[in-house]
PDB file of C-alpha atoms in Angstrom:
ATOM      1  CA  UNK A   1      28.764  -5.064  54.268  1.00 59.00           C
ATOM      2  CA  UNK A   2      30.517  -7.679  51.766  1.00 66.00           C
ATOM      3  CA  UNK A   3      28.851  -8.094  48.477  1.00 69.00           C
ATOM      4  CA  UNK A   4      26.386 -10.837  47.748  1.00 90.00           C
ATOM      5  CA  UNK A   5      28.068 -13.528  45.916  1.00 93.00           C
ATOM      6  CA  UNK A   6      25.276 -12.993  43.499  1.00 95.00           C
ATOM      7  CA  UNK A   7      26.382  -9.227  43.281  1.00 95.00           C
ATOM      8  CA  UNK A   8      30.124 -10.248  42.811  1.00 96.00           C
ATOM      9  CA  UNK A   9      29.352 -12.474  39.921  1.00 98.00           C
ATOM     10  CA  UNK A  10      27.274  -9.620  38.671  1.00 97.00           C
ATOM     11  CA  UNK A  11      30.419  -7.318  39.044  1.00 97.00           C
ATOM     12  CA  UNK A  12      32.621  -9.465  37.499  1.00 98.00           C
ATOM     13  CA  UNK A  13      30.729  -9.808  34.668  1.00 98.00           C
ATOM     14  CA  UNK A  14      30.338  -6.234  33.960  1.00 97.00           C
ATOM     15  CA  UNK A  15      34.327  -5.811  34.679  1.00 97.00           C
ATOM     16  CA  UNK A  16      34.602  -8.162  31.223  1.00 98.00           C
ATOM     17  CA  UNK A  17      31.858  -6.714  29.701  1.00 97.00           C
ATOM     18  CA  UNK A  18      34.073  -3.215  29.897  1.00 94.00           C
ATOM     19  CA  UNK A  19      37.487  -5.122  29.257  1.00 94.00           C
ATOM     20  CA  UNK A  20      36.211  -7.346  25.876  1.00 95.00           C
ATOM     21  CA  UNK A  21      32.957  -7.095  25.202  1.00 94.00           C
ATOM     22  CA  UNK A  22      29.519  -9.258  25.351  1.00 95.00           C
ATOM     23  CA  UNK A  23      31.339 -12.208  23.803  1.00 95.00           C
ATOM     24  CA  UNK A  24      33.942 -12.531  26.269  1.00 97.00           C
ATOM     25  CA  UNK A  25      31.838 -13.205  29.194  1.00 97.00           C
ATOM     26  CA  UNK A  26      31.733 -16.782  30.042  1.00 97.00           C
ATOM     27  CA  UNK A  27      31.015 -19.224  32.551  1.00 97.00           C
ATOM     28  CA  UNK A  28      34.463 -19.864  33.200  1.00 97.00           C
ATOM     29  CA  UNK A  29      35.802 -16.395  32.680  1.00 98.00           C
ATOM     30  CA  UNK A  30      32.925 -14.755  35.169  1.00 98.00           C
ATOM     31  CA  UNK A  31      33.877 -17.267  37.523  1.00 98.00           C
ATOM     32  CA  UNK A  32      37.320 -17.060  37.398  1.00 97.00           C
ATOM     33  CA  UNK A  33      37.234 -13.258  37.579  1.00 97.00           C
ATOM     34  CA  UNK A  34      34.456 -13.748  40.662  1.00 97.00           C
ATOM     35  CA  UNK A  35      36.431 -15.859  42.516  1.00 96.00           C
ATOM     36  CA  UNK A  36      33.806 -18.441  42.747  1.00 96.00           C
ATOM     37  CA  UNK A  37      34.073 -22.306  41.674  1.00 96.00           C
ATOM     38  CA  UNK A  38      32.171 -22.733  38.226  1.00 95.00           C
ATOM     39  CA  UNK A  39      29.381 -24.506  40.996  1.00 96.00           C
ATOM     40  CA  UNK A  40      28.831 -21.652  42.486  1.00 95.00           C
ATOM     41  CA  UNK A  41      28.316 -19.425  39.442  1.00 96.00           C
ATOM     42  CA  UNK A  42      26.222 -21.925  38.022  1.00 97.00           C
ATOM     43  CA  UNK A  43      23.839 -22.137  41.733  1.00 96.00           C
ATOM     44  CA  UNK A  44      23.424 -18.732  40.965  1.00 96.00           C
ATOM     45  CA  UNK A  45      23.122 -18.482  37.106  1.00 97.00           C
ATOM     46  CA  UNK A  46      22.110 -22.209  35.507  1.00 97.00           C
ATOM     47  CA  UNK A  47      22.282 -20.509  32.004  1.00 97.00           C
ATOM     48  CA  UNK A  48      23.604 -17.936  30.165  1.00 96.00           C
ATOM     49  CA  UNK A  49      20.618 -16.338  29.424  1.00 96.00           C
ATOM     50  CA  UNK A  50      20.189 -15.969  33.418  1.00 97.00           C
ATOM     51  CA  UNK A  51      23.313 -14.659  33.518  1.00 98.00           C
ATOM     52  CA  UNK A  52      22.844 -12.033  31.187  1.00 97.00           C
ATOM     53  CA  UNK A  53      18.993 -10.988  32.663  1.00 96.00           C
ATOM     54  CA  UNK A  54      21.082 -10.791  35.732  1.00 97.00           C
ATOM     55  CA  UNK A  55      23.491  -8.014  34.156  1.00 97.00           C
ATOM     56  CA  UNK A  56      20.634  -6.353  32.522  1.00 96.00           C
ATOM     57  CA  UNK A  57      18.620  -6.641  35.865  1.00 96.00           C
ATOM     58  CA  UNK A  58      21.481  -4.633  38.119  1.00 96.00           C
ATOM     59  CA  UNK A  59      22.236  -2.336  35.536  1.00 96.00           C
ATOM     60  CA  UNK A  60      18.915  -1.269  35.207  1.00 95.00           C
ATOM     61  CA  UNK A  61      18.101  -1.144  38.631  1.00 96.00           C
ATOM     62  CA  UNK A  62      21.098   0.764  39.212  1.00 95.00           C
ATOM     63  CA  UNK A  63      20.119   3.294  36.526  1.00 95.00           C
ATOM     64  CA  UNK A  64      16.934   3.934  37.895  1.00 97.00           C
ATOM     65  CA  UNK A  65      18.535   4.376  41.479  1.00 97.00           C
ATOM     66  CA  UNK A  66      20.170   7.239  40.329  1.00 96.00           C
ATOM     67  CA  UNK A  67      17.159   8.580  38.621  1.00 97.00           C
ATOM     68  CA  UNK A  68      15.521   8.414  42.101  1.00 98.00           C
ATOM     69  CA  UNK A  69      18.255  10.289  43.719  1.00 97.00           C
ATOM     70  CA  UNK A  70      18.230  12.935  40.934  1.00 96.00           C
ATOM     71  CA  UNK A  71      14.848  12.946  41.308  1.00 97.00           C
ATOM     72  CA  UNK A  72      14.180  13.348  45.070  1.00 98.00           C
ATOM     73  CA  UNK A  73      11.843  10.178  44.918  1.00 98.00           C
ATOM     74  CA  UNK A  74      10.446   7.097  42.854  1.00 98.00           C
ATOM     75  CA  UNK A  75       9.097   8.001  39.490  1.00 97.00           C
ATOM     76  CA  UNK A  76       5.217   7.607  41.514  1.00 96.00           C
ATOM     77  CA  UNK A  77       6.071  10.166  43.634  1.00 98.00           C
ATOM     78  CA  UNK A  78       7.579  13.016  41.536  1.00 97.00           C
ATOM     79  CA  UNK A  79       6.100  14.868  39.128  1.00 94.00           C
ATOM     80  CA  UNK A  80       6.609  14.655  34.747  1.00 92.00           C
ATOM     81  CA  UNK A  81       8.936  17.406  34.509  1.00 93.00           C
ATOM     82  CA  UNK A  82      11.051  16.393  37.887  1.00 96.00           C
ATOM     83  CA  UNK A  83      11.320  12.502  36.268  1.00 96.00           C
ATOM     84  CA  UNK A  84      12.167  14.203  32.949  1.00 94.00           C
ATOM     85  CA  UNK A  85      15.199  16.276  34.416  1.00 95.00           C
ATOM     86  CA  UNK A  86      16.393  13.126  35.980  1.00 97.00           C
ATOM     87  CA  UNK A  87      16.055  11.025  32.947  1.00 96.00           C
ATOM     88  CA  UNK A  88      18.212  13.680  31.103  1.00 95.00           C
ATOM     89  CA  UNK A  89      20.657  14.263  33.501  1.00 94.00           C
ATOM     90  CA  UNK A  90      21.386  10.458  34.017  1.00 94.00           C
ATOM     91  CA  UNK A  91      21.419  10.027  30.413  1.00 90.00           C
ATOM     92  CA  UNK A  92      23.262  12.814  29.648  1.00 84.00           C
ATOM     93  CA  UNK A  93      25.900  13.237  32.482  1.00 80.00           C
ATOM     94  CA  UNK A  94      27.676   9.533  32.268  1.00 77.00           C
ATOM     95  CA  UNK A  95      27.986   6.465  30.790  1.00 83.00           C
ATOM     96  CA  UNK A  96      30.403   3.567  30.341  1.00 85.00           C
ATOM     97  CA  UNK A  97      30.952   1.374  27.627  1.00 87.00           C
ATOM     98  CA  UNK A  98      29.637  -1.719  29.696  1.00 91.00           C
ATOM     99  CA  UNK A  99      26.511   0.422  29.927  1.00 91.00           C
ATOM    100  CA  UNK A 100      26.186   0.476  25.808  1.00 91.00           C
ATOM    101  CA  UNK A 101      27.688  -2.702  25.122  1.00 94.00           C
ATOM    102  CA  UNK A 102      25.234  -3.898  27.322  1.00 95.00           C
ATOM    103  CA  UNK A 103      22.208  -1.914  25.883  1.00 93.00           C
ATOM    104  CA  UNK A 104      23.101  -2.442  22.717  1.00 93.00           C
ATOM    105  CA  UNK A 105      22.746  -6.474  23.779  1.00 95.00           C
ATOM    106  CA  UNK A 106      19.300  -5.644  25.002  1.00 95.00           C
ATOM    107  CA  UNK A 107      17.999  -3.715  21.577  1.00 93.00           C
ATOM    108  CA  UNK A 108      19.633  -7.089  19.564  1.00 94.00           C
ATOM    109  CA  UNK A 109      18.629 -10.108  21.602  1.00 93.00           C
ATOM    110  CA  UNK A 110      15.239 -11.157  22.344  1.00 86.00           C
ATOM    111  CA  UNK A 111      13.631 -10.827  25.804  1.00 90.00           C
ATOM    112  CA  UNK A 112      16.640  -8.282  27.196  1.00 94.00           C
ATOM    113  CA  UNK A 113      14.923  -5.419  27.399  1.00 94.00           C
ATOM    114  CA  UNK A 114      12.162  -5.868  29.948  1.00 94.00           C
ATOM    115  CA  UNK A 115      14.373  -4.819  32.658  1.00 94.00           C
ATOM    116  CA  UNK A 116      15.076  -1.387  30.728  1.00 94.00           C
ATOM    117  CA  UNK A 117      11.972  -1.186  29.080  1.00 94.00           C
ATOM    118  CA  UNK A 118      10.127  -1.217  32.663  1.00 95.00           C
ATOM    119  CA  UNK A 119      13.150   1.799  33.747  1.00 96.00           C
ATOM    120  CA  UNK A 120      12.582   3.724  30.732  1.00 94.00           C
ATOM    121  CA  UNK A 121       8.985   3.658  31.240  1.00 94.00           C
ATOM    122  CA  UNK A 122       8.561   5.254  34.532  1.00 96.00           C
ATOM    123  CA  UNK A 123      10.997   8.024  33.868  1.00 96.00           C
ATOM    124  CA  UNK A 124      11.370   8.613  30.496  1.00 92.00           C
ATOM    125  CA  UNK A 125       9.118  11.829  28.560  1.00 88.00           C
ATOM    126  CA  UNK A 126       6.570   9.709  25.711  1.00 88.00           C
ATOM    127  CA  UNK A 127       6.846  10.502  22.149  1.00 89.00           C
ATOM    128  CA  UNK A 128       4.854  13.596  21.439  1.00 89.00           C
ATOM    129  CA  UNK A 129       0.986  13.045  20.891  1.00 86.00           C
ATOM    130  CA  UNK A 130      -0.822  13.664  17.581  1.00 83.00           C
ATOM    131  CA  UNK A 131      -1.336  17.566  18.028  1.00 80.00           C
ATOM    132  CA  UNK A 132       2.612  17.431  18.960  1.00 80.00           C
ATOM    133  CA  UNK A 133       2.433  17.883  22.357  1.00 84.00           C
ATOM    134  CA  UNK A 134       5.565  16.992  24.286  1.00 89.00           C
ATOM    135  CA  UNK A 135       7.628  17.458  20.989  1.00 93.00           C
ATOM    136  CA  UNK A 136      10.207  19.662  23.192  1.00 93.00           C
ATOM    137  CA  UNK A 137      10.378  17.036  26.200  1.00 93.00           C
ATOM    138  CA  UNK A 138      10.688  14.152  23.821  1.00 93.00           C
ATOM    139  CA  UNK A 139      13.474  16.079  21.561  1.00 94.00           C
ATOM    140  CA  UNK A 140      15.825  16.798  24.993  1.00 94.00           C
ATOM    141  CA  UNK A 141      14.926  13.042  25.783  1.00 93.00           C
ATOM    142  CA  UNK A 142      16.569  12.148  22.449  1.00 94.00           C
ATOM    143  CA  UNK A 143      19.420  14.429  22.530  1.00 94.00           C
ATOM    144  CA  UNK A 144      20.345  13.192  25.822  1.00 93.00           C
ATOM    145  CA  UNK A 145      20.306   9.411  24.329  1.00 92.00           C
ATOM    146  CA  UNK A 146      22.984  11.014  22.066  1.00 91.00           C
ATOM    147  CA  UNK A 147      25.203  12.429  24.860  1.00 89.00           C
ATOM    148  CA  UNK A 148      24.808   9.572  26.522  1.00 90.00           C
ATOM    149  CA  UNK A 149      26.514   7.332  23.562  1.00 89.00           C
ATOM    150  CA  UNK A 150      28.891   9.996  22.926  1.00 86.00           C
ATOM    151  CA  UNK A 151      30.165  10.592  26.811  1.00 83.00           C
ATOM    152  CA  UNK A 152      30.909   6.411  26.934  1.00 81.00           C
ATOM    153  CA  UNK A 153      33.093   6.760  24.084  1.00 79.00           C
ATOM    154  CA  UNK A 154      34.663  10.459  24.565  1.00 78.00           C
ATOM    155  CA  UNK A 155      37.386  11.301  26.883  1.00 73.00           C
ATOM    156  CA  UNK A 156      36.449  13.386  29.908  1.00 75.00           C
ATOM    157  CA  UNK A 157      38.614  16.544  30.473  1.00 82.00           C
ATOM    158  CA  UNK A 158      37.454  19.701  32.729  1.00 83.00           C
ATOM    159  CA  UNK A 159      36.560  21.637  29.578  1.00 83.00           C
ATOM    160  CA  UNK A 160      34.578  19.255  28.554  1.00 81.00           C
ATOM    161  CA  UNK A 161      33.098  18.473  31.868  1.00 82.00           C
ATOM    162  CA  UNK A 162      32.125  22.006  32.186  1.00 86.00           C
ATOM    163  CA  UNK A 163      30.272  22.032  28.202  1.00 86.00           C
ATOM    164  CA  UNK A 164      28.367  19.189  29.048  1.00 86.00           C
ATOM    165  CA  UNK A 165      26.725  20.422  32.346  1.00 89.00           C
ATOM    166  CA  UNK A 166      25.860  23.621  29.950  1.00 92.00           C
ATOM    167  CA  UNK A 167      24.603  21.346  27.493  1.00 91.00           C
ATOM    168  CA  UNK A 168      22.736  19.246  30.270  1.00 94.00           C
ATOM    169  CA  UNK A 169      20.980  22.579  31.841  1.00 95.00           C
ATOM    170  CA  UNK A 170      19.604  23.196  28.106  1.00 94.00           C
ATOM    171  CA  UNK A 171      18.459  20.278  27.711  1.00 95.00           C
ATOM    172  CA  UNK A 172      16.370  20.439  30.959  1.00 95.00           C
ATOM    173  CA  UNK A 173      15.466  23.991  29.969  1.00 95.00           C
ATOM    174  CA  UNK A 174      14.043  22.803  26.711  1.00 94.00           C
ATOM    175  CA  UNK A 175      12.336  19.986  28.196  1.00 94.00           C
ATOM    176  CA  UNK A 176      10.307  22.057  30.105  1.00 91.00           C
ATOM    177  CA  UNK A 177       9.656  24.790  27.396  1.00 91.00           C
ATOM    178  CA  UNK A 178       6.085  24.882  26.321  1.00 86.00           C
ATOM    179  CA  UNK A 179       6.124  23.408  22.722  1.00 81.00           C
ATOM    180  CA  UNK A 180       4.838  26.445  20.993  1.00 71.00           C
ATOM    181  CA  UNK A 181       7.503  28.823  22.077  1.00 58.00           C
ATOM    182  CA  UNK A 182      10.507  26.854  19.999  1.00 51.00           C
TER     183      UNK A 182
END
């Protein structure tokens, strides 16, 4: 099945995104690099700011796809420690620099985030509580964040390949260690 036009505008702009940043993504550079007329990209996205919800929308839909798939389910229909591994694993296994540039874009310009912010939600383990329950969960949670800003700016060799699927596994092991035996 061909992409949506919709889709390939959304594709393009992430291929820019990737090749120069937030700033180079304009109307006339995602539609030359769609292969749409500037009418078309503008049917689809009036604005700007629609144009960017749209990136934010498919990239965190896609993120939370692959939660699912890691997960076996939706985040409704798995359990806390099942939608923990999967948030750690798909933070902590890959990322691109679209994917940061991008997040980074949501954390620094107002009303981005809801699409993420609804993702990280459902799937990812809350801040410990005031006794310090879920401290263990929450610190894997964090370390993966880390991973996952190192891994879109690091090189991927086999060796390294290999040390992060270690350090992945701990990560899930820690997660679901019971706080007081750390």
């Amino acid at each position: 099945m061909r992409p949506s036009k919709k889709d390939q505008i959304i594709a393009a702009a992430i291929d820019i995104i990737t090749e120069g940043g937030m700033a180079a993504v304009t109307m006339d550079a995602v539609a030359a690099k769609a292969g749409v007329s500037k009418g078309g990209l503008l049917y689809h996205f009036p604005t700007m700011v629609a144009l960017h919800e749209g990136i934010h929308e498919k990239l965190a839909a896609d993120w939370e796809q692959e939660m699912e798939h890691l997960a076996g389910g939706t985040a409704d229909e798995v359990d806390r420690d099942t939608r923990t591994e999967a948030f750690i694993r798909s933070m902590a296994e890959k990322s691109t620099p679209a994917e940061l540039i991008v997040t980074v874009h949501a954390i620094t310009t107002p009303n981005m985030s809801a699409s993420w912010d609804a993702v990280e939600a459902r799937w990812s383990p809350p801040p410990p509580d005031d006794d310090g329950r879920g401290s263990n969960a929450f610190a894997a949670r964090l370390a993966a964040d880390g991973l996952w800003i190192h891994n879109a700016n690091t090189p991927t060799t086999p060796a390294e390949k290999a040390r992060r699927r270690h350090l992945i596994d701990h990560l899930v092991e820690w997660a679901r260690t019971p706080d007081e035996q750390v």
